[in-house]
Amino acid sequence: MTDLGAIVDAFHFIRPWVLLLVPVIALLWWSARRAHVRRDVPAEGIAPHLRAALTVGAHGRRRLEPIDGVAVVLLLVSVGAAGPTWSRVPDPFAAQSAPMVVALKVTPSMEATDVAPSRLERGKQKIRDLLELRAGARTALVAYAGTAHVVVPMTEDPGVMVPYLEGLSPEVMPQEGDRAADALAAAEGLLGGEDGPGGIVFVADALDPADVAALDAAASAVAVLAMLPAGTNDRGLDALAAPVVPVTPDGSDVRRVEHTLNAAYRQALLEDGAQPWEDQGHWLAIPAALLGLFWFRRGFTMRWALVLALAAAIAPVRPAEAGVVDWFLTPDQQGQRAFNSRQYRRAAELFVDPLWRGYALYRDGQYDEAISVLSRVETAEAAFITGMAALKSRHYRDGVRAFETVLARDPDYPGAAENLATAKDIVAYVEHMQETSDTGEDRGIGADEVRYDNESGRGVDTEIEAPEEGASGLLTTDQWMATVDTRTGDFLRQRFALEARQ
């Protein structure tokens, strides 16, 4: 279903009984308008030139009367008071974009250069653009050829995905082939762990006809970003019922893919009975107020009022004219609009409410700033976001304390107990590694200075003096770093090969 179809389907009035005022207003308007209708002067027995002289306002009578403007204003106010709505109030603790899995085809055919610089490299660029467009929404990455492998599980941090994305090449795949159905199964497995419906986007240059039926029958929304030059067709892609978006030089293809896959998610949000409906009646107050400005003018005509109202509606408002926006929206309302548009940095600058400001900072990746702002809010929601920000910034002990605070304020807060257990497991793992870690002193390998979190008294506090460069039998820093293989592609090759054998 398209966005327009979803809006039409969801449109209703929160307070429909207020619409009973509409026929009353119409009746009053008809009665008042009828009184203004001029009765024609009888033509019998009066010369035409005398009849014209005795008739007042024959050529200057207004077609629109002040009562017409009053009726329009009353109708706008009544409809607005009825509470027109077509959307739910957004949940501040739920993602505003559908969870998405990107399935990238990594085969020799994707290295063709008919799409510059190559089909594979252009596909990687498009995936990075998609991550930037989604602004922190939950996204996973699957690579496939003859086998399919989960490269990165669901994450809100696009920075985690980019290094792995760069390491993908046909050489790291254990088997050649085109098994899109296997990639679909892996993607649906990832989406199965999400709270709401999600989408799958395939970035590929071709589709095996044998996999078309599986993609068309997928439980999740599927779209394909076709990495083919203009005018090139593929039998499998042509037979697919799911949307196939051709690659473009600009970002219109990525926006179309994101828009398509989010349609089902927005429809699911509309069906979520836990969230109240968002009253949109306030938008009708603006034209009503503009029309009402002319009431104090004697002899005004609605013709000019309509022209000015139309000009105000279509005139572009430049961002620099923030003062005009302040006339109609509070800073928190402006921040909410920016937040809904996933402009989290801008939202954090606009919000006054510390809970919303802290959550916007969290969604923007400013975790330390979010923790500082949320410290003044003593609610379970604030503590939960603080705990998530602490984990993201690797302050695991602070995360444990924050989730304990959540449970103290609300023992039934969703997700708090699970996150507390996860944070404790991370702390236990870190402390175990401290106890068993090898500092490398027996081989002459050490860091400049190593300090471990020993808050619980486990492990040993250690300070290691770095050896002087050039000392006999010791490696310099450059020599040590040269012995470390940090290429992501080699890591992925070994991991994929192990998964394929299993």
XYZ file of C-alpha atoms in Angstrom, residues 35-496:
462
model
C -31.205 38.100 3.905
C -28.535 39.795 1.787
C -30.094 38.766 -1.508
C -31.389 41.901 -3.231
C -34.931 41.841 -4.490
C -35.301 42.988 -8.072
C -37.161 46.252 -8.688
C -40.353 45.615 -10.658
C -39.920 46.516 -14.285
C -43.581 47.168 -15.053
C -44.550 50.784 -15.196
C -41.016 52.172 -14.775
C -38.889 53.493 -17.557
C -35.585 51.649 -17.977
C -33.464 54.733 -17.299
C -35.436 55.482 -14.122
C -35.228 51.869 -13.010
C -31.434 51.922 -13.399
C -31.208 55.179 -11.420
C -33.368 53.798 -8.609
C -31.377 50.546 -8.298
C -28.438 50.775 -5.878
C -25.444 48.493 -6.329
C -26.542 46.925 -9.579
C -22.994 46.736 -10.909
C -20.938 46.869 -7.732
C -22.624 44.202 -5.615
C -20.089 41.855 -4.088
C -20.273 38.195 -4.901
C -18.646 37.286 -1.574
C -20.054 38.650 1.647
C -18.403 38.908 5.078
C -20.769 36.198 6.261
C -19.077 33.827 3.808
C -15.721 34.356 5.502
C -17.270 33.882 8.922
C -18.826 30.601 7.795
C -15.514 29.343 6.398
C -13.691 30.172 9.646
C -16.343 28.441 11.735
C -16.204 25.377 9.509
C -12.401 25.195 9.779
C -12.567 25.521 13.548
C -15.274 22.869 13.824
C -13.462 20.359 11.642
C -10.216 21.017 13.527
C -11.968 20.537 16.863
C -13.279 17.175 15.626
C -9.682 15.946 15.615
C -8.825 14.792 12.079
C -6.040 12.217 12.188
C -4.267 9.778 9.930
C -1.221 8.820 12.004
C -0.263 7.540 15.425
C 1.740 9.469 18.009
C 5.333 8.307 17.404
C 6.823 6.158 20.134
C 10.040 7.944 21.220
C 11.647 4.626 22.170
C 10.874 2.805 18.940
C 12.694 3.171 15.652
C 10.875 5.372 13.147
C 12.203 3.350 10.208
C 11.644 -0.288 9.392
C 14.429 -2.712 10.289
C 16.190 -3.585 7.058
C 18.563 -6.273 5.819
C 20.798 -5.465 2.847
C 21.754 -8.529 0.790
C 24.772 -7.776 -1.408
C 25.643 -10.080 -4.272
C 29.417 -10.667 -4.268
C 30.305 -12.493 -7.481
C 32.765 -11.978 -10.366
C 29.941 -10.561 -12.507
C 29.595 -7.724 -9.992
C 33.138 -6.611 -10.853
C 32.088 -5.536 -14.352
C 32.944 -1.891 -15.014
C 29.938 -0.996 -17.177
C 28.611 0.725 -14.041
C 31.525 2.901 -12.888
C 33.739 2.237 -11.056
C 32.308 -1.311 -10.956
C 28.960 -2.851 -10.168
C 30.235 -4.048 -6.795
C 31.846 -0.772 -5.782
C 28.807 1.212 -6.891
C 26.645 -1.162 -4.879
C 28.781 -0.514 -1.799
C 28.441 3.233 -2.342
C 24.667 2.883 -2.575
C 24.583 0.869 0.644
C 26.552 3.605 2.431
C 24.099 6.182 1.072
C 21.233 4.043 2.351
C 22.803 3.837 5.807
C 23.215 7.616 5.885
C 19.641 8.141 4.729
C 18.249 5.850 7.425
C 20.113 7.794 10.137
C 20.633 5.128 12.766
C 17.744 2.783 11.938
C 18.405 -0.903 12.557
C 20.187 -2.436 9.567
C 21.999 -5.729 8.889
C 24.251 -6.872 6.043
C 24.238 -10.242 4.261
C 26.673 -11.244 1.509
C 25.917 -14.049 -0.893
C 27.264 -15.893 -3.911
C 27.133 -19.717 -3.901
C 26.509 -19.451 -0.151
C 24.970 -16.738 2.011
C 26.575 -15.312 5.146
C 25.555 -12.746 7.764
C 28.312 -10.137 7.630
C 26.919 -7.767 10.272
C 23.827 -8.504 12.418
C 21.229 -5.873 13.224
C 22.877 -2.655 14.388
C 21.965 1.010 14.731
C 25.579 2.123 14.221
C 26.485 2.405 10.509
C 30.139 2.811 11.439
C 30.227 -0.852 12.446
C 29.124 -1.979 9.002
C 31.366 0.126 6.775
C 34.707 -1.704 7.417
C 33.098 -5.083 6.750
C 31.412 -3.716 3.654
C 34.767 -2.576 2.288
C 36.264 -6.030 2.859
C 33.735 -7.837 0.654
C 35.014 -9.108 -2.682
C 34.474 -12.293 -4.733
C 37.734 -13.683 -3.335
C 36.330 -13.918 0.207
C 33.313 -15.997 -0.822
C 33.862 -19.748 -0.345
C 31.731 -20.800 -3.340
C 30.772 -19.201 -6.609
C 27.127 -19.023 -7.580
C 23.977 -16.925 -7.280
C 21.893 -18.239 -4.361
C 19.577 -15.328 -3.626
C 17.120 -17.690 -1.921
C 19.762 -18.557 0.690
C 20.365 -14.849 1.285
C 16.617 -14.380 1.671
C 16.478 -17.111 4.323
C 19.371 -15.535 6.245
C 17.741 -12.089 6.036
C 14.360 -13.345 7.242
C 16.107 -15.062 10.131
C 17.544 -11.697 11.184
C 14.200 -9.924 10.808
C 12.513 -12.652 12.856
C 14.215 -11.304 15.967
C 12.849 -7.778 15.463
C 9.749 -6.393 17.138
C 8.094 -5.106 13.968
C 7.968 -5.931 10.277
C 11.034 -5.212 8.201
C 12.287 -5.141 4.644
C 15.002 -6.757 2.554
C 16.831 -4.978 -0.246
C 18.938 -7.005 -2.681
C 21.825 -5.193 -4.341
C 22.529 -7.364 -7.380
C 23.090 -7.332 -11.116
C 21.047 -10.469 -11.856
C 18.705 -12.973 -10.284
C 18.552 -16.685 -10.956
C 15.051 -17.463 -12.308
C 14.860 -20.375 -9.859
C 14.887 -17.883 -6.952
C 12.130 -15.612 -8.277
C 9.316 -17.592 -6.637
C 11.041 -17.517 -3.237
C 11.506 -13.734 -3.327
C 7.923 -13.130 -4.457
C 6.599 -15.337 -1.642
C 8.753 -13.726 1.069
C 6.988 -12.796 4.287
C 8.911 -9.516 4.423
C 8.818 -6.661 1.936
C 11.479 -7.164 -0.748
C 13.019 -4.713 -3.213
C 15.949 -5.022 -5.597
C 18.475 -2.317 -6.457
C 19.565 -3.421 -9.936
C 23.248 -2.753 -10.577
C 22.895 -2.765 -14.359
C 23.588 -0.076 -16.963
C 20.609 1.584 -18.605
C 19.000 -0.547 -21.287
C 20.289 -3.851 -19.890
C 17.763 -6.488 -18.896
C 17.941 -9.661 -16.855
C 15.542 -12.563 -17.125
C 15.244 -13.117 -13.392
C 14.797 -9.437 -12.496
C 12.224 -8.950 -15.258
C 10.138 -11.839 -13.906
C 10.200 -10.545 -10.309
C 6.939 -9.127 -8.970
C 8.749 -7.212 -6.212
C 9.910 -3.641 -7.003
C 13.122 -3.472 -9.045
C 14.800 -0.059 -8.846
C 17.475 0.701 -11.465
C 20.654 2.327 -10.242
C 20.915 6.064 -10.904
C 23.809 8.541 -10.729
C 22.053 10.489 -7.962
C 20.398 9.342 -4.744
C 16.865 8.993 -6.119
C 17.223 5.204 -6.370
C 18.197 4.855 -2.714
C 15.379 7.134 -1.592
C 12.904 5.106 -3.633
C 14.096 1.837 -2.105
C 13.907 3.210 1.438
C 10.479 4.691 0.792
C 9.151 1.434 -0.668
C 10.326 -0.775 2.173
C 9.105 1.623 4.863
C 5.523 1.619 3.544
C 4.681 -1.722 5.178
C 6.322 -0.612 8.426
C 4.300 2.574 8.582
C 1.154 0.579 7.925
C 2.030 -1.682 10.884
C 2.511 1.385 13.094
C -0.963 2.584 12.148
C -2.369 -0.757 13.269
C -0.553 -0.584 16.619
C -3.370 -0.014 19.104
C -0.923 0.728 21.936
C -0.113 4.172 20.520
C -2.764 6.959 20.613
C -3.828 8.747 17.461
C -2.100 12.065 16.722
C -4.521 14.991 16.526
C -3.804 16.929 13.301
C -6.545 19.525 13.791
C -4.061 22.248 14.688
C -3.148 22.643 11.014
C -6.622 24.064 10.331
C -6.101 26.794 12.934
C -3.589 28.587 10.704
C -5.937 29.380 7.766
C -8.748 30.119 10.225
C -6.562 32.675 12.031
C -5.465 34.290 8.753
C -9.067 34.716 7.640
C -10.041 36.048 11.060
C -7.515 38.876 10.761
C -9.794 40.660 8.309
C -12.814 40.797 10.610
C -11.858 44.193 12.047
C -11.746 45.802 8.592
C -14.939 47.592 7.677
C -16.185 46.641 4.254
C -13.637 43.884 3.765
C -14.197 41.346 1.018
C -13.254 37.703 1.231
C -11.689 37.943 -2.193
C -8.591 39.596 -0.746
C -8.606 37.295 2.269
C -8.515 34.201 0.040
C -5.686 35.678 -2.041
C -3.588 36.406 1.039
C -4.349 33.018 2.586
C -3.336 31.272 -0.637
C -0.127 33.327 -0.851
C 0.748 32.454 2.752
C 0.136 28.769 2.048
C 2.298 28.528 -1.074
C 5.063 30.997 -0.165
C 8.300 29.142 0.629
C 9.566 29.599 4.162
C 13.337 29.811 4.262
C 15.167 28.154 7.144
C 16.608 31.519 8.131
C 13.110 32.762 8.931
C 12.967 30.758 12.135
C 11.187 33.601 13.876
C 8.081 33.031 11.772
C 8.021 29.369 12.777
C 8.235 30.411 16.415
C 4.905 32.190 16.038
C 3.109 28.900 15.487
C 5.248 26.104 17.010
C 6.969 25.799 20.369
C 10.626 24.693 20.447
C 9.553 21.194 21.514
C 7.106 20.995 18.605
C 9.837 22.105 16.209
C 12.169 19.551 17.754
C 9.526 16.842 17.325
C 9.212 17.669 13.636
C 12.985 17.467 13.191
C 13.076 14.207 15.165
C 10.354 12.665 12.999
C 12.420 13.642 9.955
C 15.409 11.849 11.539
C 17.339 15.133 11.843
C 18.469 14.181 15.330
C 21.231 16.760 15.698
C 18.831 19.546 14.773
C 16.195 18.089 17.101
C 18.638 18.079 20.013
C 19.294 21.771 19.411
C 15.566 22.576 19.399
C 14.197 20.455 22.226
C 13.754 22.021 25.650
C 12.335 18.894 27.287
C 15.423 17.110 28.695
C 14.024 13.614 28.033
C 13.467 14.279 24.355
C 16.703 16.256 24.057
C 18.659 13.404 25.628
C 17.000 10.854 23.370
C 17.782 12.960 20.274
C 21.431 13.177 21.367
C 21.445 9.408 21.827
C 20.029 8.798 18.352
C 22.643 11.182 16.941
C 25.455 9.179 18.538
C 26.392 11.809 21.148
C 26.253 9.319 23.984
C 28.186 11.219 26.672
C 26.133 14.358 26.050
C 22.940 12.314 26.218
C 23.924 10.842 29.587
C 24.649 14.318 30.942
C 21.276 15.709 29.817
C 19.267 12.712 31.020
C 20.811 12.851 34.482
C 18.273 15.541 35.447
C 15.260 13.333 34.565
C 14.243 10.817 37.228
C 12.081 8.458 35.186
C 12.444 4.877 34.041
C 12.549 6.013 30.408
C 15.478 8.356 31.070
C 17.399 5.668 32.940
C 16.804 3.189 30.122
C 18.192 5.569 27.490
C 21.105 6.340 29.823
C 21.877 2.637 30.057
C 21.811 2.226 26.279
C 24.065 5.261 25.838
C 26.492 3.877 28.429
C 26.724 0.551 26.599
C 27.224 2.300 23.260
C 30.057 4.363 24.738
C 31.558 1.218 26.373
C 30.909 2.375 29.939
C 29.571 -1.046 30.833
C 29.463 -0.629 34.593
C 27.523 2.601 34.224
C 25.166 0.681 31.986
C 24.609 -1.931 34.701
C 23.812 0.798 37.221
C 21.445 2.539 34.816
C 19.429 -0.609 34.094
C 19.267 -1.389 37.798
C 17.828 2.107 38.240
C 15.243 1.387 35.540
C 14.053 -1.735 37.344
C 13.987 0.117 40.659
C 11.712 2.774 39.161
C 9.607 0.373 37.083
C 10.136 -3.383 37.639
C 8.108 -4.210 34.514
C 9.829 -1.813 32.134
C 10.158 -3.674 28.784
C 13.680 -4.757 27.889
C 15.310 -3.522 31.093
C 15.876 -6.954 32.670
C 17.288 -8.391 29.434
C 19.638 -5.431 28.948
C 20.765 -5.623 32.573
C 21.690 -9.293 32.103
C 23.566 -8.467 28.889
C 25.488 -5.629 30.547
C 26.457 -7.875 33.464
C 27.666 -10.551 31.046
C 29.845 -7.987 29.280
C 31.360 -6.806 32.568
C 32.024 -10.393 33.645
C 33.664 -11.162 30.311
C 35.898 -8.079 30.502
C 36.980 -8.935 34.051
C 37.657 -12.553 33.065
C 39.848 -11.376 30.205
C 41.715 -9.100 32.601
C 42.460 -12.025 34.878
C 43.691 -14.270 32.103
C 45.206 -11.712 29.749
C 48.820 -12.033 28.697
C 50.652 -8.711 28.899
C 53.420 -9.940 26.616
C 56.202 -9.077 29.045
C 57.858 -12.489 28.694
C 58.328 -11.818 24.958
C 59.333 -8.229 25.331
C 56.081 -6.920 23.860
C 54.270 -4.279 25.828
C 52.180 -1.157 25.552
C 53.152 2.327 26.670
C 50.763 2.125 29.602
C 47.870 -0.266 30.256
C 45.197 0.425 32.851
C 42.222 -1.858 33.407
C 38.927 -1.224 35.126
C 39.405 -3.060 38.444
C 36.383 -1.707 40.218
C 35.285 -5.102 41.553
C 38.775 -6.052 42.745
C 39.238 -8.765 40.140
C 42.421 -9.034 38.086
C 45.599 -7.136 38.705
C 46.342 -3.464 38.114
C 49.261 -3.349 35.696
C 51.568 -0.655 34.446
C 54.087 -1.674 31.778
C 57.078 0.346 30.774
C 57.504 0.504 27.005
C 60.944 -0.649 25.808
C 63.178 1.820 24.080
C 63.084 1.672 20.314
C 65.997 -0.234 18.833
C 66.680 -2.206 22.028
C 68.244 -5.579 21.378
C 65.736 -8.418 20.926
C 62.671 -6.145 21.125
C 60.214 -5.114 18.383
C 59.531 -1.471 17.716
C 55.979 -0.223 17.525
C 56.097 -0.095 13.732
C 57.562 -3.608 13.571
C 54.850 -4.948 15.887
C 52.038 -3.311 13.918
C 53.509 -4.707 10.699
C 53.088 -8.232 12.057
C 49.368 -7.726 12.726
C 47.055 -8.592 9.837
C 44.079 -6.255 10.122
C 42.568 -6.724 6.646
C 38.850 -7.259 6.962
C 38.739 -9.315 3.770
C 41.041 -11.998 5.197
C 38.921 -12.226 8.322
C 35.734 -12.577 6.294
C 37.306 -15.192 4.016
C 38.233 -17.391 6.971
C 34.874 -16.918 8.679
C 32.846 -17.627 5.548
